[in-house]
Amino acid sequence: LWDTRCGKKMAESPGEAYLAARRAQRRRKQTVLPEDNLDDAEVARRMFLTGCAGLPIFWILATISYRKVLFVDASSSSNDAELLKWVRRSAVGAVVATVVVLTWICVFQLKWRDWHMEALLLTY
Protein backbone atom coordinates (compact mmCIF):
# COMPACT_ATOMS: atom_id res chain seq x y z
CA LEU A 1 0.00 0.00 0.00
CA TRP A 2 1.23 3.47 -0.87
CA ASP A 3 0.50 6.68 0.97
CA THR A 4 -0.60 9.17 -1.66
CA ARG A 5 0.18 12.18 0.57
CA CYS A 6 3.94 11.60 0.82
CA GLY A 7 4.58 8.91 -1.77
CA LYS A 8 5.99 6.37 0.70
CA LYS A 9 5.03 2.78 1.24
CA MET A 10 2.68 2.31 4.18
CA ALA A 11 3.02 -0.60 6.57
CA GLU A 12 0.61 -3.34 5.70
CA SER A 13 0.12 -4.55 9.26
CA PRO A 14 0.79 -3.40 12.82
CA GLY A 15 3.60 -5.98 13.04
CA GLU A 16 5.40 -4.43 10.09
CA ALA A 17 4.98 -0.97 11.60
CA TYR A 18 6.51 -2.24 14.83
CA LEU A 19 9.46 -3.79 12.99
CA ALA A 20 10.02 -0.61 10.99
CA ALA A 21 10.04 1.44 14.21
CA ARG A 22 12.55 -0.98 15.81
CA ARG A 23 14.85 -0.74 12.77
CA ALA A 24 14.71 3.06 12.92
CA GLN A 25 15.48 2.98 16.65
CA ARG A 26 18.55 0.78 16.06
CA ARG A 27 19.85 3.19 13.43
CA ARG A 28 19.83 6.10 15.88
CA LYS A 29 23.07 6.97 17.64
CA GLN A 30 23.49 5.12 20.92
CA THR A 31 25.18 7.03 23.76
CA VAL A 32 26.38 5.76 27.11
CA LEU A 33 26.28 9.08 28.91
CA PRO A 34 23.16 11.22 28.99
CA GLU A 35 25.12 14.23 27.73
CA ASP A 36 26.28 14.05 24.13
CA ASN A 37 29.01 16.68 24.17
CA LEU A 38 31.17 16.13 27.24
CA ASP A 39 34.62 17.64 26.99
CA ASP A 40 37.68 15.72 28.14
CA ALA A 41 38.10 17.85 31.27
CA GLU A 42 34.60 16.94 32.46
CA VAL A 43 35.18 13.23 31.82
CA ALA A 44 38.52 13.35 33.69
CA ARG A 45 36.83 15.20 36.58
CA ARG A 46 34.09 12.57 36.80
CA MET A 47 36.65 9.76 36.71
CA PHE A 48 38.62 11.41 39.51
CA LEU A 49 35.51 11.84 41.66
CA THR A 50 34.49 8.24 41.01
CA GLY A 51 37.93 7.17 42.20
CA CYS A 52 37.43 9.23 45.36
CA ALA A 53 34.12 7.43 45.92
CA GLY A 54 35.98 4.17 46.50
CA LEU A 55 36.82 2.89 43.01
CA PRO A 56 40.51 3.82 42.57
CA ILE A 57 40.70 1.82 39.35
CA PHE A 58 39.14 4.89 37.72
CA TRP A 59 42.21 6.90 38.71
CA ILE A 60 44.38 4.40 36.85
CA LEU A 61 42.03 4.42 33.85
CA ALA A 62 41.97 8.23 33.71
CA THR A 63 45.75 8.39 33.91
CA ILE A 64 46.15 5.84 31.13
CA SER A 65 43.45 7.41 28.96
CA TYR A 66 44.92 10.91 29.16
CA ARG A 67 48.62 10.03 29.56
CA LYS A 68 49.60 12.27 26.65
CA VAL A 69 48.24 15.30 28.52
CA LEU A 70 50.75 14.78 31.34
CA PHE A 71 53.72 15.33 29.03
CA VAL A 72 52.42 18.28 26.98
CA ASP A 73 52.63 21.99 27.86
CA ALA A 74 49.15 22.98 29.10
CA SER A 75 49.52 26.73 28.62
CA SER A 76 47.70 26.64 25.27
CA SER A 77 44.14 26.92 26.61
CA SER A 78 42.18 26.94 29.83
CA ASN A 79 40.42 23.68 28.93
CA ASP A 80 43.79 21.94 28.58
CA ALA A 81 44.84 23.33 31.95
CA GLU A 82 41.62 22.07 33.50
CA LEU A 83 42.15 18.63 31.96
CA LEU A 84 45.76 18.55 33.15
CA LYS A 85 44.62 19.40 36.69
CA TRP A 86 42.24 16.42 36.86
CA VAL A 87 44.66 14.01 35.17
CA ARG A 88 47.42 14.97 37.61
CA ARG A 89 45.09 14.43 40.55
CA SER A 90 44.12 11.04 39.16
CA ALA A 91 47.78 10.11 38.68
CA VAL A 92 48.61 11.06 42.27
CA GLY A 93 45.59 9.14 43.55
CA ALA A 94 46.57 6.09 41.50
CA VAL A 95 50.13 6.15 42.85
CA VAL A 96 48.95 6.57 46.46
CA ALA A 97 46.36 3.79 46.12
CA THR A 98 48.93 1.46 44.56
CA VAL A 99 51.46 2.15 47.32
CA VAL A 100 48.82 1.54 50.02
CA VAL A 101 47.69 -1.76 48.48
CA LEU A 102 51.23 -3.03 47.93
CA THR A 103 52.23 -2.03 51.47
CA TRP A 104 49.24 -3.88 52.89
CA ILE A 105 50.06 -6.99 50.84
CA CYS A 106 53.68 -6.98 52.03
CA VAL A 107 52.78 -6.40 55.69
CA PHE A 108 50.05 -9.03 55.66
CA GLN A 109 52.30 -11.62 54.00
CA LEU A 110 54.97 -11.06 56.64
CA LYS A 111 52.75 -10.79 59.72
CA TRP A 112 49.72 -13.07 59.20
CA ARG A 113 51.18 -15.82 61.40
CA ASP A 114 51.98 -13.35 64.20
CA TRP A 115 48.42 -12.05 64.03
CA HIS A 116 47.02 -15.63 64.31
CA MET A 117 45.21 -15.48 60.98
CA GLU A 118 45.44 -19.21 60.26
CA ALA A 119 41.63 -19.32 60.05
CA LEU A 120 41.88 -17.51 56.73
CA LEU A 121 43.68 -20.45 55.13
CA LEU A 122 41.54 -22.54 52.84
CA THR A 123 42.28 -26.04 54.07
CA TYR A 124 40.09 -29.10 53.87
mmCIF file of N, CA and C in Angstrom:
data_model
loop_
_atom_site.group_PDB
_atom_site.id
_atom_site.type_symbol
_atom_site.label_atom_id
_atom_site.label_comp_id
_atom_site.label_asym_id
_atom_site.label_seq_id
_atom_site.Cartn_x
_atom_site.Cartn_y
_atom_site.Cartn_z
ATOM 1 N N LEU A 1 0.839 -1.181 0.000
ATOM 2 C CA LEU A 1 0.000 0.000 0.000
ATOM 3 C C LEU A 1 0.883 1.242 0.000
ATOM 4 N N TRP A 2 0.482 2.227 -0.763
ATOM 5 C CA TRP A 2 1.229 3.466 -0.872
ATOM 6 C C TRP A 2 0.431 4.619 -0.288
ATOM 7 N N ASP A 3 1.123 5.473 0.433
ATOM 8 C CA ASP A 3 0.496 6.678 0.973
ATOM 9 C C ASP A 3 0.572 7.749 -0.108
ATOM 10 N N THR A 4 -0.566 8.211 -0.558
ATOM 11 C CA THR A 4 -0.596 9.172 -1.659
ATOM 12 C C THR A 4 -0.162 10.563 -1.221
ATOM 13 N N ARG A 5 -0.202 10.847 0.087
ATOM 14 C CA ARG A 5 0.180 12.176 0.567
ATOM 15 C C ARG A 5 1.684 12.411 0.479
ATOM 16 N N CYS A 6 2.496 11.383 0.833
ATOM 17 C CA CYS A 6 3.941 11.596 0.824
ATOM 18 C C CYS A 6 4.660 10.673 -0.146
ATOM 19 N N GLY A 7 3.969 9.772 -0.773
ATOM 20 C CA GLY A 7 4.579 8.905 -1.770
ATOM 21 C C GLY A 7 5.435 7.795 -1.190
ATOM 22 N N LYS A 8 5.210 7.435 0.070
ATOM 23 C CA LYS A 8 5.985 6.369 0.700
ATOM 24 C C LYS A 8 5.100 5.146 0.893
ATOM 25 N N LYS A 9 5.767 4.015 1.024
ATOM 26 C CA LYS A 9 5.026 2.781 1.243
ATOM 27 C C LYS A 9 4.527 2.751 2.682
ATOM 28 N N MET A 10 3.275 2.424 2.848
ATOM 29 C CA MET A 10 2.681 2.311 4.180
ATOM 30 C C MET A 10 2.874 0.895 4.685
ATOM 31 N N ALA A 11 2.928 0.736 5.982
ATOM 32 C CA ALA A 11 3.020 -0.595 6.567
ATOM 33 C C ALA A 11 1.703 -1.325 6.335
ATOM 34 N N GLU A 12 1.828 -2.588 5.997
ATOM 35 C CA GLU A 12 0.611 -3.342 5.697
ATOM 36 C C GLU A 12 -0.045 -3.873 6.956
ATOM 37 N N SER A 13 0.699 -4.028 8.029
ATOM 38 C CA SER A 13 0.120 -4.552 9.256
ATOM 39 C C SER A 13 0.788 -3.867 10.450
ATOM 40 N N PRO A 14 0.168 -3.983 11.621
ATOM 41 C CA PRO A 14 0.793 -3.400 12.818
ATOM 42 C C PRO A 14 2.148 -4.035 13.130
ATOM 43 N N GLY A 15 2.318 -5.306 12.808
ATOM 44 C CA GLY A 15 3.597 -5.977 13.042
ATOM 45 C C GLY A 15 4.706 -5.373 12.201
ATOM 46 N N GLU A 16 4.401 -5.047 10.942
ATOM 47 C CA GLU A 16 5.403 -4.428 10.086
ATOM 48 C C GLU A 16 5.729 -3.023 10.559
ATOM 49 N N ALA A 17 4.733 -2.307 11.066
ATOM 50 C CA ALA A 17 4.980 -0.968 11.596
ATOM 51 C C ALA A 17 5.894 -1.040 12.815
ATOM 52 N N TYR A 18 5.667 -2.046 13.655
ATOM 53 C CA TYR A 18 6.512 -2.237 14.833
ATOM 54 C C TYR A 18 7.955 -2.532 14.417
ATOM 55 N N LEU A 19 8.122 -3.441 13.455
ATOM 56 C CA LEU A 19 9.461 -3.791 12.991
ATOM 57 C C LEU A 19 10.166 -2.596 12.355
ATOM 58 N N ALA A 20 9.430 -1.797 11.605
ATOM 59 C CA ALA A 20 10.017 -0.608 10.993
ATOM 60 C C ALA A 20 10.460 0.384 12.061
ATOM 61 N N ALA A 21 9.673 0.531 13.112
ATOM 62 C CA ALA A 21 10.036 1.437 14.211
ATOM 63 C C ALA A 21 11.274 0.919 14.941
ATOM 64 N N ARG A 22 11.378 -0.398 15.147
ATOM 65 C CA ARG A 22 12.549 -0.977 15.814
ATOM 66 C C ARG A 22 13.813 -0.774 14.978
ATOM 67 N N ARG A 23 13.708 -0.950 13.644
ATOM 68 C CA ARG A 23 14.849 -0.740 12.768
ATOM 69 C C ARG A 23 15.312 0.714 12.827
ATOM 70 N N ALA A 24 14.364 1.637 12.844
ATOM 71 C CA ALA A 24 14.713 3.062 12.917
ATOM 72 C C ALA A 24 15.376 3.384 14.256
ATOM 73 N N GLN A 25 14.899 2.742 15.321
ATOM 74 C CA GLN A 25 15.479 2.979 16.647
ATOM 75 C C GLN A 25 16.915 2.462 16.702
ATOM 76 N N ARG A 26 17.206 1.326 16.077
ATOM 77 C CA ARG A 26 18.551 0.779 16.061
ATOM 78 C C ARG A 26 19.514 1.642 15.256
ATOM 79 N N ARG A 27 19.003 2.347 14.256
ATOM 80 C CA ARG A 27 19.854 3.193 13.430
ATOM 81 C C ARG A 27 20.248 4.484 14.131
ATOM 82 N N ARG A 28 19.483 4.889 15.152
ATOM 83 C CA ARG A 28 19.825 6.101 15.880
ATOM 84 C C ARG A 28 21.112 5.915 16.651
ATOM 85 N N LYS A 29 21.809 7.009 16.914
ATOM 86 C CA LYS A 29 23.066 6.966 17.637
ATOM 87 C C LYS A 29 22.820 6.556 19.085
ATOM 88 N N GLN A 30 23.578 5.580 19.543
ATOM 89 C CA GLN A 30 23.487 5.121 20.921
ATOM 90 C C GLN A 30 24.560 5.829 21.741
ATOM 91 N N THR A 31 24.203 6.384 22.890
ATOM 92 C CA THR A 31 25.178 7.029 23.757
ATOM 93 C C THR A 31 25.138 6.378 25.121
ATOM 94 N N VAL A 32 26.285 6.339 25.778
ATOM 95 C CA VAL A 32 26.383 5.763 27.106
ATOM 96 C C VAL A 32 26.028 6.804 28.156
ATOM 97 N N LEU A 33 26.548 7.998 27.969
ATOM 98 C CA LEU A 33 26.284 9.078 28.911
ATOM 99 C C LEU A 33 25.068 9.877 28.465
ATOM 100 N N PRO A 34 24.326 10.443 29.388
ATOM 101 C CA PRO A 34 23.164 11.224 28.989
ATOM 102 C C PRO A 34 23.529 12.489 28.211
ATOM 103 N N GLU A 35 24.695 13.039 28.449
ATOM 104 C CA GLU A 35 25.121 14.225 27.729
ATOM 105 C C GLU A 35 25.885 13.794 26.488
ATOM 106 N N ASP A 36 25.607 14.419 25.365
ATOM 107 C CA ASP A 36 26.278 14.048 24.127
ATOM 108 C C ASP A 36 27.643 14.698 23.975
ATOM 109 N N ASN A 37 27.796 15.909 24.444
ATOM 110 C CA ASN A 37 29.012 16.678 24.168
ATOM 111 C C ASN A 37 29.793 16.961 25.450
ATOM 112 N N LEU A 38 30.332 15.928 26.069
ATOM 113 C CA LEU A 38 31.172 16.133 27.242
ATOM 114 C C LEU A 38 32.599 16.381 26.783
ATOM 115 N N ASP A 39 33.224 17.412 27.334
ATOM 116 C CA ASP A 39 34.619 17.636 26.986
ATOM 117 C C ASP A 39 35.503 16.741 27.851
ATOM 118 N N ASP A 40 36.757 16.620 27.457
ATOM 119 C CA ASP A 40 37.677 15.717 28.142
ATOM 120 C C ASP A 40 37.897 16.108 29.600
ATOM 121 N N ALA A 41 37.901 17.401 29.888
ATOM 122 C CA ALA A 41 38.104 17.847 31.270
ATOM 123 C C ALA A 41 36.967 17.367 32.165
ATOM 124 N N GLU A 42 35.743 17.405 31.665
ATOM 125 C CA GLU A 42 34.599 16.941 32.459
ATOM 126 C C GLU A 42 34.657 15.429 32.677
ATOM 127 N N VAL A 43 35.057 14.687 31.673
ATOM 128 C CA VAL A 43 35.181 13.234 31.815
ATOM 129 C C VAL A 43 36.277 12.902 32.826
ATOM 130 N N ALA A 44 37.424 13.588 32.740
ATOM 131 C CA ALA A 44 38.516 13.351 33.688
ATOM 132 C C ALA A 44 38.085 13.718 35.106
ATOM 133 N N ARG A 45 37.323 14.803 35.252
ATOM 134 C CA ARG A 45 36.830 15.195 36.578
ATOM 135 C C ARG A 45 35.913 14.125 37.154
ATOM 136 N N ARG A 46 35.011 13.614 36.328
ATOM 137 C CA ARG A 46 34.093 12.568 36.798
ATOM 138 C C ARG A 46 34.839 11.290 37.160
ATOM 139 N N MET A 47 35.861 10.952 36.387
ATOM 140 C CA MET A 47 36.646 9.760 36.708
ATOM 141 C C MET A 47 37.406 9.947 38.022
ATOM 142 N N PHE A 48 37.926 11.149 38.256
ATOM 143 C CA PHE A 48 38.617 11.412 39.514
ATOM 144 C C PHE A 48 37.651 11.292 40.692
ATOM 145 N N LEU A 49 36.483 11.894 40.568
ATOM 146 C CA LEU A 49 35.513 11.837 41.664
ATOM 147 C C LEU A 49 35.007 10.420 41.904
ATOM 148 N N THR A 50 34.879 9.635 40.852
ATOM 149 C CA THR A 50 34.486 8.236 41.014
ATOM 150 C C THR A 50 35.579 7.471 41.751
ATOM 151 N N GLY A 51 36.830 7.781 41.464
ATOM 152 C CA GLY A 51 37.929 7.169 42.202
ATOM 153 C C GLY A 51 37.906 7.548 43.670
ATOM 154 N N CYS A 52 37.546 8.786 43.963
ATOM 155 C CA CYS A 52 37.426 9.226 45.361
ATOM 156 C C CYS A 52 36.277 8.534 46.076
ATOM 157 N N ALA A 53 35.290 8.092 45.324
ATOM 158 C CA ALA A 53 34.124 7.431 45.918
ATOM 159 C C ALA A 53 34.408 5.972 46.266
ATOM 160 N N GLY A 54 35.639 5.527 46.080
ATOM 161 C CA GLY A 54 35.985 4.173 46.496
ATOM 162 C C GLY A 54 36.326 3.238 45.359
ATOM 163 N N LEU A 55 36.451 3.727 44.154
ATOM 164 C CA LEU A 55 36.823 2.895 43.015
ATOM 165 C C LEU A 55 38.115 3.443 42.396
ATOM 166 N N PRO A 56 39.263 3.220 43.049
ATOM 167 C CA PRO A 56 40.506 3.824 42.573
ATOM 168 C C PRO A 56 40.966 3.310 41.215
ATOM 169 N N ILE A 57 40.359 2.278 40.699
ATOM 170 C CA ILE A 57 40.703 1.823 39.351
ATOM 171 C C ILE A 57 40.406 2.917 38.335
ATOM 172 N N PHE A 58 39.451 3.789 38.626
ATOM 173 C CA PHE A 58 39.139 4.893 37.721
ATOM 174 C C PHE A 58 40.279 5.909 37.664
ATOM 175 N N TRP A 59 41.038 6.037 38.750
ATOM 176 C CA TRP A 59 42.214 6.904 38.705
ATOM 177 C C TRP A 59 43.234 6.349 37.718
ATOM 178 N N ILE A 60 43.434 5.044 37.765
ATOM 179 C CA ILE A 60 44.378 4.404 36.845
ATOM 180 C C ILE A 60 43.882 4.539 35.414
ATOM 181 N N LEU A 61 42.589 4.313 35.191
ATOM 182 C CA LEU A 61 42.031 4.424 33.846
ATOM 183 C C LEU A 61 42.131 5.846 33.303
ATOM 184 N N ALA A 62 41.874 6.836 34.149
ATOM 185 C CA ALA A 62 41.972 8.231 33.707
ATOM 186 C C ALA A 62 43.411 8.587 33.368
ATOM 187 N N THR A 63 44.342 8.112 34.172
ATOM 188 C CA THR A 63 45.750 8.394 33.913
ATOM 189 C C THR A 63 46.204 7.745 32.612
ATOM 190 N N ILE A 64 45.774 6.527 32.372
ATOM 191 C CA ILE A 64 46.149 5.841 31.128
ATOM 192 C C ILE A 64 45.468 6.496 29.933
ATOM 193 N N SER A 65 44.192 6.836 30.079
ATOM 194 C CA SER A 65 43.449 7.408 28.957
ATOM 195 C C SER A 65 44.011 8.753 28.515
ATOM 196 N N TYR A 66 44.439 9.562 29.468
ATOM 197 C CA TYR A 66 44.920 10.910 29.160
ATOM 198 C C TYR A 66 46.416 11.055 29.437
ATOM 199 N N ARG A 67 47.181 9.997 29.243
ATOM 200 C CA ARG A 67 48.615 10.030 29.557
ATOM 201 C C ARG A 67 49.377 11.043 28.708
ATOM 202 N N LYS A 68 48.904 11.308 27.508
ATOM 203 C CA LYS A 68 49.602 12.271 26.648
ATOM 204 C C LYS A 68 49.497 13.692 27.208
ATOM 205 N N VAL A 69 48.449 13.965 27.951
ATOM 206 C CA VAL A 69 48.245 15.302 28.523
ATOM 207 C C VAL A 69 49.305 15.593 29.584
ATOM 208 N N LEU A 70 49.775 14.566 30.274
ATOM 209 C CA LEU A 70 50.750 14.775 31.338
ATOM 210 C C LEU A 70 52.093 15.274 30.815
ATOM 211 N N PHE A 71 52.405 14.988 29.555
ATOM 212 C CA PHE A 71 53.719 15.328 29.028
ATOM 213 C C PHE A 71 53.681 16.460 28.015
ATOM 214 N N VAL A 72 52.565 17.181 27.935
ATOM 215 C CA VAL A 72 52.419 18.284 26.983
ATOM 216 C C VAL A 72 52.266 19.578 27.762
ATOM 217 N N ASP A 73 52.776 20.682 27.231
ATOM 218 C CA ASP A 73 52.630 21.991 27.862
ATOM 219 C C ASP A 73 51.156 22.396 27.836
ATOM 220 N N ALA A 74 50.580 22.695 28.995
ATOM 221 C CA ALA A 74 49.150 22.983 29.102
ATOM 222 C C ALA A 74 48.837 24.466 29.036
ATOM 223 N N SER A 75 49.772 25.292 28.636
ATOM 224 C CA SER A 75 49.522 26.729 28.622
ATOM 225 C C SER A 75 48.735 27.180 27.390
ATOM 226 N N SER A 76 48.361 26.245 26.515
ATOM 227 C CA SER A 76 47.699 26.639 25.274
ATOM 228 C C SER A 76 46.270 27.120 25.504
ATOM 229 N N SER A 77 45.513 26.468 26.363
ATOM 230 C CA SER A 77 44.140 26.919 26.612
ATOM 231 C C SER A 77 43.725 26.562 28.032
ATOM 232 N N SER A 78 42.649 27.199 28.473
ATOM 233 C CA SER A 78 42.180 26.937 29.833
ATOM 234 C C SER A 78 41.592 25.542 29.957
ATOM 235 N N ASN A 79 40.985 25.027 28.876
ATOM 236 C CA ASN A 79 40.420 23.684 28.929
ATOM 237 C C ASN A 79 41.522 22.638 29.093
ATOM 238 N N ASP A 80 42.669 22.857 28.418
ATOM 239 C CA ASP A 80 43.787 21.938 28.578
ATOM 240 C C ASP A 80 44.343 22.005 29.993
ATOM 241 N N ALA A 81 44.372 23.191 30.571
ATOM 242 C CA ALA A 81 44.845 23.334 31.952
ATOM 243 C C ALA A 81 43.901 22.634 32.923
ATOM 244 N N GLU A 82 42.614 22.750 32.654
ATOM 245 C CA GLU A 82 41.621 22.069 33.499
ATOM 246 C C GLU A 82 41.771 20.553 33.379
ATOM 247 N N LEU A 83 41.958 20.069 32.175
ATOM 248 C CA LEU A 83 42.155 18.633 31.956
ATOM 249 C C LEU A 83 43.426 18.157 32.641
ATOM 250 N N LEU A 84 44.496 18.919 32.517
ATOM 251 C CA LEU A 84 45.757 18.554 33.147
ATOM 252 C C LEU A 84 45.617 18.475 34.663
ATOM 253 N N LYS A 85 44.839 19.398 35.242
ATOM 254 C CA LYS A 85 44.624 19.404 36.691
ATOM 255 C C LYS A 85 43.988 18.090 37.147
ATOM 256 N N TRP A 86 42.945 17.636 36.453
ATOM 257 C CA TRP A 86 42.237 16.418 36.857
ATOM 258 C C TRP A 86 43.049 15.161 36.558
ATOM 259 N N VAL A 87 43.818 15.180 35.488
ATOM 260 C CA VAL A 87 44.655 14.011 35.171
ATOM 261 C C VAL A 87 45.789 13.889 36.182
ATOM 262 N N ARG A 88 46.376 15.011 36.576
ATOM 263 C CA ARG A 88 47.421 14.969 37.611
ATOM 264 C C ARG A 88 46.870 14.451 38.937
ATOM 265 N N ARG A 89 45.703 14.911 39.309
ATOM 266 C CA ARG A 89 45.085 14.429 40.551
ATOM 267 C C ARG A 89 44.817 12.933 40.474
ATOM 268 N N SER A 90 44.354 12.467 39.325
ATOM 269 C CA SER A 90 44.116 11.036 39.155
ATOM 270 C C SER A 90 45.416 10.250 39.230
ATOM 271 N N ALA A 91 46.480 10.790 38.648
ATOM 272 C CA ALA A 91 47.780 10.107 38.681
ATOM 273 C C ALA A 91 48.298 10.006 40.116
ATOM 274 N N VAL A 92 48.176 11.089 40.873
ATOM 275 C CA VAL A 92 48.614 11.063 42.272
ATOM 276 C C VAL A 92 47.768 10.075 43.071
ATOM 277 N N GLY A 93 46.468 10.094 42.860
ATOM 278 C CA GLY A 93 45.595 9.145 43.548
ATOM 279 C C GLY A 93 45.919 7.704 43.195
ATOM 280 N N ALA A 94 46.228 7.444 41.920
ATOM 281 C CA ALA A 94 46.572 6.089 41.495
ATOM 282 C C ALA A 94 47.867 5.628 42.151
ATOM 283 N N VAL A 95 48.856 6.516 42.224
ATOM 284 C CA VAL A 95 50.128 6.150 42.852
ATOM 285 C C VAL A 95 49.926 5.885 44.342
ATOM 286 N N VAL A 96 49.189 6.748 45.021
ATOM 287 C CA VAL A 96 48.947 6.573 46.461
ATOM 288 C C VAL A 96 48.179 5.277 46.720
ATOM 289 N N ALA A 97 47.137 5.009 45.938
ATOM 290 C CA ALA A 97 46.355 3.789 46.123
ATOM 291 C C ALA A 97 47.205 2.545 45.868
ATOM 292 N N THR A 98 48.061 2.594 44.864
ATOM 293 C CA THR A 98 48.929 1.455 44.564
ATOM 294 C C THR A 98 49.920 1.216 45.694
ATOM 295 N N VAL A 99 50.507 2.285 46.215
ATOM 296 C CA VAL A 99 51.455 2.146 47.325
ATOM 297 C C VAL A 99 50.759 1.576 48.555
ATOM 298 N N VAL A 100 49.560 2.039 48.855
ATOM 299 C CA VAL A 100 48.824 1.539 50.024
ATOM 300 C C VAL A 100 48.512 0.055 49.872
ATOM 301 N N VAL A 101 48.040 -0.348 48.694
ATOM 302 C CA VAL A 101 47.691 -1.759 48.483
ATOM 303 C C VAL A 101 48.934 -2.640 48.544
ATOM 304 N N LEU A 102 50.008 -2.232 47.897
ATOM 305 C CA LEU A 102 51.235 -3.030 47.929
ATOM 306 C C LEU A 102 51.827 -3.103 49.333
ATOM 307 N N THR A 103 51.755 -2.014 50.083
ATOM 308 C CA THR A 103 52.230 -2.029 51.470
ATOM 309 C C THR A 103 51.416 -2.997 52.309
ATOM 310 N N TRP A 104 50.093 -2.973 52.136
ATOM 311 C CA TRP A 104 49.236 -3.882 52.890
ATOM 312 C C TRP A 104 49.531 -5.336 52.527
ATOM 313 N N ILE A 105 49.753 -5.614 51.261
ATOM 314 C CA ILE A 105 50.062 -6.985 50.845
ATOM 315 C C ILE A 105 51.367 -7.455 51.484
ATOM 316 N N CYS A 106 52.389 -6.601 51.441
ATOM 317 C CA CYS A 106 53.676 -6.982 52.030
ATOM 318 C C CYS A 106 53.569 -7.193 53.536
ATOM 319 N N VAL A 107 52.929 -6.277 54.230
ATOM 320 C CA VAL A 107 52.783 -6.400 55.689
ATOM 321 C C VAL A 107 51.972 -7.631 56.036
ATOM 322 N N PHE A 108 50.888 -7.875 55.345
ATOM 323 C CA PHE A 108 50.051 -9.026 55.659
ATOM 324 C C PHE A 108 50.794 -10.330 55.393
ATOM 325 N N GLN A 109 51.560 -10.397 54.300
ATOM 326 C CA GLN A 109 52.300 -11.621 54.000
ATOM 327 C C GLN A 109 53.370 -11.909 55.048
ATOM 328 N N LEU A 110 53.928 -10.859 55.633
ATOM 329 C CA LEU A 110 54.967 -11.057 56.638
ATOM 330 C C LEU A 110 54.416 -11.294 58.038
ATOM 331 N N LYS A 111 53.246 -10.786 58.349
ATOM 332 C CA LYS A 111 52.749 -10.790 59.724
ATOM 333 C C LYS A 111 51.522 -11.670 59.973
ATOM 334 N N TRP A 112 50.982 -12.370 58.975
ATOM 335 C CA TRP A 112 49.716 -13.065 59.195
ATOM 336 C C TRP A 112 49.832 -14.160 60.245
ATOM 337 N N ARG A 113 51.014 -14.783 60.361
ATOM 338 C CA ARG A 113 51.176 -15.817 61.400
ATOM 339 C C ARG A 113 51.230 -15.182 62.796
ATOM 340 N N ASP A 114 51.905 -14.035 62.908
ATOM 341 C CA ASP A 114 51.984 -13.349 64.200
ATOM 342 C C ASP A 114 50.615 -12.845 64.650
ATOM 343 N N TRP A 115 49.754 -12.541 63.709
ATOM 344 C CA TRP A 115 48.416 -12.051 64.031
ATOM 345 C C TRP A 115 47.418 -13.189 64.217
ATOM 346 N N HIS A 116 47.863 -14.429 64.144
ATOM 347 C CA HIS A 116 47.019 -15.627 64.308
ATOM 348 C C HIS A 116 45.865 -15.637 63.309
ATOM 349 N N MET A 117 46.211 -15.497 62.053
ATOM 350 C CA MET A 117 45.206 -15.481 60.980
ATOM 351 C C MET A 117 45.129 -16.820 60.245
ATOM 352 N N GLU A 118 45.465 -17.909 60.904
ATOM 353 C CA GLU A 118 45.436 -19.205 60.264
ATOM 354 C C GLU A 118 44.028 -19.595 59.820
ATOM 355 N N ALA A 119 43.019 -19.003 60.422
ATOM 356 C CA ALA A 119 41.632 -19.317 60.048
ATOM 357 C C ALA A 119 41.307 -18.864 58.621
ATOM 358 N N LEU A 120 42.117 -17.978 58.088
ATOM 359 C CA LEU A 120 41.882 -17.505 56.730
ATOM 360 C C LEU A 120 42.382 -18.494 55.673
ATOM 361 N N LEU A 121 43.165 -19.460 56.091
ATOM 362 C CA LEU A 121 43.682 -20.448 55.127
ATOM 363 C C LEU A 121 42.543 -21.342 54.661
ATOM 364 N N LEU A 122 42.558 -21.655 53.398
ATOM 365 C CA LEU A 122 41.540 -22.541 52.835
ATOM 366 C C LEU A 122 42.078 -23.962 52.848
ATOM 367 N N THR A 123 41.833 -24.654 53.949
ATOM 368 C CA THR A 123 42.285 -26.042 54.067
ATOM 369 C C THR A 123 41.081 -26.939 54.256
ATOM 370 N N TYR A 124 41.212 -28.140 53.760
ATOM 371 C CA TYR A 124 40.089 -29.098 53.872
ATOM 372 C C TYR A 124 40.511 -30.288 54.661
#
